[in-house]
Coordinates of C-alpha atoms and ligand atoms in Angstrom, one line a residue:
M1 CA -76.0 -106.0 197.4
S2 CA -77.0 -102.4 196.9
S3 CA -77.8 -100.5 193.7
Y4 CA -78.1 -97.0 192.4
I5 CA -81.1 -95.9 190.5
I6 CA -80.3 -93.0 188.1
E7 CA -82.8 -90.9 186.1
G8 CA -80.7 -89.8 183.1
G9 CA -80.7 -86.7 181.0
K10 CA -80.0 -84.1 183.7
R11 CA -77.3 -81.6 182.9
L12 CA -75.0 -81.2 185.9
Q13 CA -74.3 -77.7 187.1
G14 CA -73.1 -76.0 190.2
E15 CA -70.3 -76.3 192.8
S16 CA -68.7 -79.4 194.3
Y17 CA -65.6 -80.4 196.2
V18 CA -63.0 -83.2 196.2
S19 CA -62.6 -85.4 199.3
G20 CA -59.3 -86.8 200.6
S21 CA -57.4 -89.3 198.5
K22 CA -58.1 -93.0 199.0
N23 CA -54.8 -94.0 197.5
A24 CA -52.8 -91.6 199.7
S25 CA -54.8 -92.5 202.9
L26 CA -54.2 -96.2 202.7
P27 CA -50.4 -96.3 202.8
I28 CA -50.3 -93.4 205.3
M29 CA -52.6 -95.3 207.6
A30 CA -50.3 -98.3 207.3
A31 CA -47.3 -96.2 207.9
S32 CA -48.7 -94.9 211.3
I33 CA -47.6 -98.2 213.0
L34 CA -43.9 -97.4 212.3
N35 CA -44.1 -94.9 215.3
K36 CA -45.1 -96.3 218.7
G37 CA -47.3 -93.3 219.4
I38 CA -50.2 -91.2 218.2
T39 CA -51.0 -90.3 214.6
K40 CA -53.7 -87.8 213.8
L41 CA -55.0 -87.8 210.2
Y42 CA -57.4 -85.2 208.7
N43 CA -59.3 -85.2 205.4
V44 CA -59.4 -89.0 205.3
P45 CA -62.2 -90.1 203.0
N46 CA -65.0 -91.9 204.9
I47 CA -65.2 -94.9 202.5
H48 CA -65.2 -98.7 202.7
D49 CA -61.4 -99.1 202.1
T50 CA -60.4 -96.7 204.8
Q51 CA -62.8 -98.6 207.2
M52 CA -61.1 -101.8 206.2
M53 CA -57.7 -100.3 207.1
I54 CA -59.0 -99.3 210.5
E55 CA -60.1 -103.0 211.0
I56 CA -56.6 -104.1 210.2
L57 CA -55.0 -101.5 212.4
K58 CA -57.2 -102.7 215.3
S59 CA -56.4 -106.4 214.6
L60 CA -52.7 -105.5 215.0
G61 CA -53.4 -104.0 218.4
C62 CA -53.9 -100.3 217.6
K63 CA -56.6 -98.2 219.2
V64 CA -58.4 -96.2 216.5
K65 CA -60.9 -93.4 216.8
K66 CA -62.7 -92.0 213.8
N67 CA -64.9 -88.9 213.7
Q68 CA -66.1 -88.3 210.1
N69 CA -62.8 -87.5 208.2
K70 CA -60.5 -87.4 211.2
I71 CA -58.8 -90.5 212.4
V72 CA -56.6 -90.8 215.5
I73 CA -54.4 -93.9 215.6
D74 CA -52.7 -95.0 218.9
S75 CA -50.1 -97.6 217.9
R76 CA -48.3 -97.8 221.2
N77 CA -49.6 -101.3 221.9
V78 CA -49.2 -102.9 218.4
C79 CA -48.4 -106.5 219.3
K80 CA -49.1 -108.5 216.2
Y81 CA -47.3 -108.8 212.9
E82 CA -49.7 -111.0 211.0
I83 CA -52.3 -109.4 208.7
P84 CA -55.6 -111.4 209.1
E85 CA -56.2 -113.5 206.0
N86 CA -59.9 -112.5 205.6
L87 CA -59.0 -108.8 205.6
M88 CA -56.1 -109.4 203.2
H89 CA -58.5 -111.0 200.7
Q90 CA -61.1 -108.3 201.1
M91 CA -58.7 -105.5 200.1
R92 CA -55.5 -106.2 198.2
S93 CA -54.0 -102.9 199.1
S94 CA -53.7 -104.3 202.6
V95 CA -50.4 -105.7 201.4
I96 CA -49.0 -102.2 202.1
F97 CA -49.0 -103.2 205.8
A98 CA -46.2 -105.7 205.0
G99 CA -43.6 -103.0 204.7
A100 CA -44.8 -101.1 207.7
I101 CA -44.9 -104.2 209.9
L102 CA -41.4 -105.3 208.7
G103 CA -40.0 -101.9 209.3
R104 CA -41.2 -102.0 212.9
Y105 CA -41.0 -105.7 213.8
K106 CA -38.5 -107.1 211.3
K107 CA -41.0 -109.9 210.7
A108 CA -44.4 -110.0 209.0
I109 CA -46.9 -112.7 208.0
F110 CA -49.4 -112.0 205.3
S111 CA -51.2 -113.9 202.5
Y112 CA -51.3 -113.3 198.8
P113 CA -53.7 -110.5 198.3
G114 CA -55.1 -112.2 195.2
G115 CA -56.0 -110.6 191.9
C116 CA -59.2 -108.6 191.4
D117 CA -61.3 -107.5 188.6
I118 CA -58.7 -105.5 186.8
G119 CA -55.9 -108.0 186.6
S120 CA -53.7 -110.7 188.3
R121 CA -52.0 -108.0 190.4
P122 CA -48.9 -109.9 191.5
I123 CA -46.7 -108.7 194.3
D124 CA -43.3 -110.1 193.0
L125 CA -41.8 -106.6 192.9
H126 CA -42.7 -106.1 196.6
L127 CA -41.2 -109.4 197.5
K128 CA -38.0 -108.8 195.4
G129 CA -37.6 -105.5 197.1
F130 CA -37.9 -107.1 200.6
E131 CA -35.4 -109.8 199.6
K132 CA -32.9 -107.1 198.4
L133 CA -33.3 -105.5 201.9
G134 CA -32.2 -108.9 203.3
V135 CA -35.6 -110.2 204.3
N136 CA -36.0 -114.0 204.4
I137 CA -39.2 -115.0 202.7
N138 CA -40.9 -118.4 203.1
K139 CA -44.2 -119.2 201.4
N140 CA -46.5 -122.0 202.4
F141 CA -50.2 -122.7 202.0
G142 CA -50.7 -119.2 200.6
K143 CA -49.0 -117.5 203.5
I144 CA -45.9 -115.3 203.1
I145 CA -43.6 -115.4 206.2
C146 CA -41.0 -112.7 206.3
N147 CA -38.3 -112.1 208.8
V148 CA -34.9 -110.4 209.0
E149 CA -32.3 -109.7 211.7
E150 CA -31.6 -106.2 210.4
I151 CA -33.0 -104.5 207.3
T152 CA -29.9 -104.1 205.0
P153 CA -30.0 -100.7 203.2
C154 CA -29.2 -101.0 199.5
E155 CA -30.1 -99.9 196.0
I156 CA -33.3 -101.5 194.6
N157 CA -34.1 -101.3 190.8
L158 CA -37.8 -101.8 190.1
D159 CA -38.5 -103.6 186.8
F160 CA -41.7 -101.5 186.7
P161 CA -42.5 -98.3 188.6
S162 CA -45.0 -100.1 190.8
V163 CA -46.9 -97.7 193.2
G164 CA -47.4 -100.4 195.9
A165 CA -43.9 -101.8 195.7
T166 CA -42.4 -98.3 195.9
E167 CA -44.5 -97.6 199.0
N168 CA -43.7 -100.9 200.7
I169 CA -39.9 -100.5 200.2
M170 CA -40.1 -96.9 201.6
L171 CA -41.9 -98.2 204.7
A172 CA -39.6 -101.2 205.2
S173 CA -36.5 -99.1 205.0
C174 CA -37.5 -96.1 207.1
L175 CA -36.0 -97.3 210.3
A176 CA -33.0 -99.1 208.8
N177 CA -29.4 -98.4 209.7
G178 CA -28.3 -96.7 206.5
T179 CA -29.6 -95.4 203.2
T180 CA -31.8 -97.3 200.7
T181 CA -32.3 -96.0 197.1
I182 CA -35.2 -97.0 194.9
V183 CA -34.4 -96.6 191.2
N184 CA -37.3 -96.5 188.8
S185 CA -39.7 -95.7 191.6
A186 CA -43.3 -94.8 191.0
M187 CA -43.8 -91.0 190.7
E188 CA -47.5 -90.8 191.6
P189 CA -48.6 -87.9 193.9
E190 CA -49.6 -90.4 196.5
I191 CA -46.0 -91.4 196.9
T192 CA -45.1 -87.7 197.5
D193 CA -47.9 -87.5 200.1
L194 CA -46.5 -90.6 201.8
Q195 CA -43.0 -89.1 201.8
N196 CA -44.3 -85.8 203.3
F197 CA -46.2 -87.8 206.0
L198 CA -43.1 -89.9 206.9
N199 CA -40.8 -86.9 207.0
Q200 CA -43.2 -85.1 209.4
M201 CA -42.9 -88.2 211.5
G202 CA -39.1 -87.7 211.5
A203 CA -38.1 -89.9 208.6
K204 CA -35.5 -88.7 206.1
I205 CA -36.8 -89.4 202.6
S206 CA -36.2 -87.5 199.4
G207 CA -36.9 -87.8 195.7
A208 CA -40.6 -88.7 195.8
G209 CA -42.2 -87.4 192.5
T210 CA -39.1 -88.4 190.7
N211 CA -37.9 -91.9 189.6
I212 CA -35.2 -92.1 192.3
I213 CA -36.1 -92.1 196.0
K214 CA -33.6 -92.1 198.8
I215 CA -34.6 -93.3 202.3
Q216 CA -32.0 -92.5 205.0
G217 CA -32.9 -94.7 207.9
V218 CA -33.6 -93.1 211.3
N219 CA -33.7 -94.6 214.8
K220 CA -37.0 -93.3 216.0
L221 CA -40.1 -91.5 214.7
K222 CA -42.5 -89.2 216.5
D223 CA -46.2 -88.4 216.8
V224 CA -47.6 -86.5 213.9
S225 CA -50.7 -84.7 212.6
Y226 CA -51.2 -84.8 208.9
N227 CA -53.7 -83.6 206.3
I228 CA -54.3 -86.1 203.4
M229 CA -54.1 -84.7 199.8
P230 CA -57.2 -84.4 197.6
D231 CA -58.3 -87.4 195.6
R232 CA -57.2 -86.7 192.0
I233 CA -59.3 -89.6 190.6
E234 CA -62.4 -88.4 192.3
A235 CA -61.7 -84.9 190.9
G236 CA -61.5 -86.5 187.4
T237 CA -64.7 -88.5 188.0
L238 CA -66.7 -85.3 188.9
L239 CA -65.2 -83.4 186.0
G240 CA -66.1 -86.4 183.8
A241 CA -69.7 -86.5 185.1
T242 CA -70.0 -82.8 184.2
A243 CA -68.5 -83.4 180.7
I244 CA -70.8 -86.4 179.9
T245 CA -73.9 -84.4 180.7
G246 CA -72.9 -81.3 178.8
G247 CA -72.9 -79.4 182.1
E248 CA -70.7 -76.9 184.0
I249 CA -69.0 -77.1 187.4
L250 CA -66.9 -75.2 189.8
L251 CA -64.9 -77.9 191.5
K252 CA -63.1 -76.9 194.8
K253 CA -60.3 -78.4 196.9
V254 CA -58.4 -79.7 193.9
E255 CA -54.7 -80.1 193.5
I256 CA -54.4 -78.8 189.9
N257 CA -50.9 -80.1 189.3
H258 CA -52.0 -83.7 190.1
I259 CA -54.5 -83.8 187.3
T260 CA -52.9 -82.0 184.3
P261 CA -53.2 -85.1 182.1
I262 CA -56.9 -85.3 182.8
I263 CA -57.5 -81.6 182.3
D264 CA -55.5 -81.8 179.0
K265 CA -57.7 -84.7 177.7
L266 CA -61.0 -83.0 178.7
G267 CA -59.8 -79.8 176.9
Q268 CA -59.1 -81.9 173.8
M269 CA -62.7 -83.2 174.1
G270 CA -64.0 -79.7 173.8
C271 CA -64.4 -78.7 177.4
K272 CA -63.7 -75.0 178.3
I273 CA -61.5 -75.1 181.5
K274 CA -60.5 -72.2 183.8
L275 CA -57.9 -73.0 186.5
K276 CA -57.8 -71.0 189.7
E277 CA -56.0 -71.6 193.0
R278 CA -57.2 -75.1 194.1
E279 CA -60.4 -74.7 191.9
I280 CA -61.3 -75.7 188.4
E281 CA -64.2 -74.3 186.4
L282 CA -65.3 -76.6 183.5
K283 CA -67.9 -75.9 180.9
A284 CA -68.7 -78.9 178.7
P285 CA -69.8 -78.7 175.0
K286 CA -73.1 -80.0 173.9
R287 CA -71.3 -83.0 172.4
L288 CA -67.8 -84.1 173.3
K289 CA -65.1 -84.7 170.6
A290 CA -63.6 -88.2 170.1
I291 CA -59.9 -88.5 171.2
D292 CA -57.3 -91.1 171.8
I293 CA -56.0 -92.0 175.3
K294 CA -53.0 -94.2 176.4
T295 CA -52.7 -95.0 180.1
M296 CA -49.2 -94.7 181.5
P297 CA -47.5 -94.5 184.9
Y298 CA -47.6 -90.9 186.4
P299 CA -47.2 -88.3 185.0
G300 CA -48.9 -90.0 182.1
F301 CA -52.7 -90.4 181.8
P302 CA -53.8 -92.4 184.9
T303 CA -55.2 -95.9 184.4
D304 CA -57.8 -95.2 187.2
M305 CA -59.4 -92.6 184.9
Q306 CA -59.6 -95.0 181.9
A307 CA -63.1 -96.3 182.5
I308 CA -64.4 -92.8 183.4
M309 CA -63.2 -91.5 180.0
G310 CA -64.5 -94.6 178.3
A311 CA -68.0 -93.7 179.4
C312 CA -67.6 -90.1 178.2
L313 CA -66.3 -91.2 174.8
T314 CA -69.3 -93.5 174.1
M315 CA -71.3 -90.4 172.9
A316 CA -68.5 -88.3 171.5
S317 CA -68.6 -87.3 167.8
G318 CA -66.2 -89.7 166.1
T319 CA -64.2 -92.7 167.0
S320 CA -61.9 -92.9 170.0
I321 CA -59.1 -95.4 170.8
I322 CA -58.2 -96.1 174.4
T323 CA -55.0 -98.1 175.1
E324 CA -54.7 -99.6 178.6
N325 CA -51.0 -100.1 179.3
I326 CA -51.0 -100.7 183.1
F327 CA -53.5 -103.5 183.9
E328 CA -54.4 -106.5 181.7
N329 CA -58.1 -106.7 182.4
R330 CA -59.5 -103.2 182.7
F331 CA -62.0 -103.1 179.9
K332 CA -64.7 -105.3 181.5
Y333 CA -66.9 -102.2 182.0
L334 CA -67.2 -101.8 178.2
S335 CA -69.5 -104.9 177.9
E336 CA -71.8 -103.2 180.4
L337 CA -71.8 -100.0 178.4
E338 CA -72.7 -102.0 175.3
K339 CA -76.0 -103.0 177.1
M340 CA -76.8 -99.2 177.0
G341 CA -76.1 -98.9 173.3
A342 CA -72.4 -98.1 173.3
K343 CA -70.5 -99.2 170.2
V344 CA -67.2 -100.6 171.3
K345 CA -64.7 -103.2 170.1
I346 CA -61.7 -104.5 172.0
E347 CA -58.5 -105.3 170.1
G348 CA -55.7 -106.5 172.4
K349 CA -54.8 -103.6 174.8
S350 CA -57.0 -101.2 172.9
A351 CA -60.7 -100.4 172.9
I352 CA -62.2 -98.7 169.8
I353 CA -65.2 -96.6 170.8
K354 CA -67.5 -95.4 168.0
G355 CA -69.4 -92.4 169.4
T356 CA -73.2 -92.7 169.3
R357 CA -75.8 -90.0 169.9
T358 CA -77.7 -91.7 172.7
L359 CA -77.2 -94.3 175.5
Y360 CA -80.3 -96.0 176.9
G361 CA -81.0 -96.6 180.5
T362 CA -81.1 -100.3 181.6
K363 CA -79.8 -102.6 184.3
V364 CA -76.0 -102.8 184.4
N365 CA -73.3 -104.2 186.7
S366 CA -70.4 -102.5 188.5
T367 CA -67.4 -104.7 187.3
D368 CA -64.9 -103.0 189.7
L369 CA -64.4 -99.6 191.5
R370 CA -63.8 -97.4 188.5
G371 CA -65.9 -99.5 186.2
G372 CA -68.8 -98.9 188.6
A373 CA -68.2 -95.2 188.5
S374 CA -68.2 -95.4 184.7
M375 CA -71.7 -97.0 184.8
V376 CA -72.9 -94.1 187.0
L377 CA -71.6 -91.5 184.5
A378 CA -73.3 -93.4 181.6
G379 CA -76.5 -93.5 183.6
L380 CA -76.4 -89.7 184.2
S381 CA -76.5 -89.0 180.5
A382 CA -78.6 -92.0 179.3
K383 CA -82.2 -91.7 178.1
G384 CA -84.5 -93.1 180.8
T385 CA -83.6 -95.0 184.0
T386 CA -80.4 -96.9 184.8
K387 CA -80.0 -99.4 187.6
V388 CA -76.3 -99.9 188.6
D389 CA -75.9 -103.1 190.6
N390 CA -73.0 -104.1 193.0
I391 CA -72.3 -100.6 194.0
E392 CA -70.3 -101.9 197.0
Y393 CA -67.4 -101.6 194.6
I394 CA -68.1 -97.9 194.1
L395 CA -68.6 -97.3 197.9
R396 CA -65.0 -98.6 198.4
G397 CA -63.5 -95.6 196.7
Y398 CA -66.0 -92.7 196.5
E399 CA -67.2 -90.6 199.5
K400 CA -70.9 -89.4 199.1
L401 CA -70.8 -89.7 195.3
D402 CA -74.6 -89.8 195.0
E403 CA -75.0 -86.8 197.4
K404 CA -72.4 -84.8 195.4
L405 CA -74.1 -85.6 192.1
N406 CA -77.6 -84.8 193.4
N407 CA -76.3 -81.5 194.6
L408 CA -75.2 -80.8 191.0
G409 CA -78.7 -81.6 189.7
A410 CA -78.5 -85.3 189.1
E411 CA -81.2 -87.7 190.2
I412 CA -79.5 -90.7 191.7
Y413 CA -80.5 -92.7 194.8
K414 CA -79.3 -95.9 196.5
I415 CA -81.6 -98.9 197.1
Ligands
LIG501 C1 -52.1 -98.6 192.9 O1 -52.2 -100.0 192.8 C2 -53.5 -98.0 193.1 N1 -54.1 -98.5 194.3 C3 -54.3 -98.4 191.9 O2 -55.6 -97.7 192.1 C4 -53.7 -97.8 190.6 O3 -54.4 -98.2 189.5 C5 -52.3 -98.3 190.5 O4 -51.5 -98.0 191.7 C6 -51.5 -97.7 189.3 O5 -51.5 -96.4 189.4 C7 -53.7 -98.0 195.5 O6 -52.9 -97.1 195.6 C8 -54.3 -98.5 196.7 P1 -49.0 -101.0 190.8 P2 -51.0 -100.9 192.8 O7 -48.2 -101.8 191.7 O8 -49.9 -100.4 193.8 C9 -47.9 -104.7 188.0 C10 -57.9 -97.6 192.2 O9 -58.8 -97.8 191.3 N2 -47.2 -105.2 189.2 O10 -48.4 -99.7 190.3 O11 -51.5 -102.3 193.0 C11 -49.4 -104.8 188.2 O12 -49.9 -106.1 187.9 C12 -56.8 -98.6 192.2 O13 -57.9 -96.7 193.1 C13 -46.4 -106.3 189.1 O14 -46.3 -106.9 188.0 O15 -50.4 -100.8 191.3 C14 -49.9 -103.7 187.3 O16 -50.0 -104.3 186.0 C15 -56.9 -99.7 191.2 N3 -45.7 -106.8 190.2 C16 -48.8 -102.7 187.3 O17 -47.6 -103.3 187.9 C17 -45.8 -106.2 191.4 O18 -45.2 -106.6 192.4 C18 -49.1 -101.5 188.2 O19 -49.3 -101.9 189.5 C19 -46.7 -105.0 191.5 C20 -47.3 -104.6 190.4

């Protein structure tokens, strides 16, 4: 297991840039198998999760070439419709292949992806969506076996605007003979990126970004080249790292309208923000102000930014309340921050954070991807040296995080 060593107390300043979106890349990589041809993807982040997706694509029979942030997927010889169990368990978002495999093969075998550190993460909404599309689902010994003669287009009402369930239904109904409507669909920007990608492949999808998405099935798709959108959570993480160290940054390659809730909260915390075409300039105050945050489905405040803001608020002036409305177990990072001197109390779905003047470097653990990033931010601003363990979590979702932070004046290195 690797760790980061961070010498705290350095004020971040300078220029940085945002890499491609992890959460847009994963469903788009899965969607590539809907076309028996060649898919070229650019601006794909070079991280563990996209590498795992490449392994799954290869296990299904694809040829995949990767050169830095460019991936070429040849899915002409896809011959399998079972997602390998070991790969499913290593990355729950591999469940997104189910819809793509079903869309192409009308059958799919996969296993329960299992929960992870932030909650039980069921897939009932995915399975209910498949059933509404006429798919027969049998479950035995942890495996889910799906098959269907023909996907039956219909209207599907999601009990919750699940990102993964919305994506899986879009993929499963792309090649159906008729129109499927998703009501109460997720509105995240990653859904819009998936719609744009699929439409460039020849699909006929509309409504992404709203809570009603229509998928008009087509007979065939075609080869496509596509540029992945910037990662809005990495953007928020780099802005948060600047904010927690009282620094200033010019952040490039940002999609401003994807991160307005994050910008709004950083402004409330006292940061001075200038918006330019695909660039953000942020100047942090000496000490951030306490604020309240409630995570919500997009366009509300993103749950993936909750731990990042939690770190920033541990040294704000005043008491902040963070309410986590999306996942049931996303406060584990707070007990790690307490080891550094943070004053926190959890009451149900809310965390009460009493701002303190100083955090102290010590040995802490990454509890999950975003919890790990939160440890890095706390280490950047702490007095002394911080060792962040289990950074494999962080490497799943952030490309060159240490390099980007060092280029801004931090002192962080991997051991
Ligand atoms: C996606 O996860 C993201 N992952 C998550 O980012 C993100 O936090 C989440 O959306 C919410 O925005 C990827 O895109 C790969 P959901 P997903 O289905 O699709 C419940 C990160 O850090 N639910 O919208 O799994 C679920 O338990 C990751 O990058 C059901 O009950 O999220 C949760 O409470 C973490 N039944 C809520 O809905 C289901 O069938 C939101 O889940 C599906 C979900």
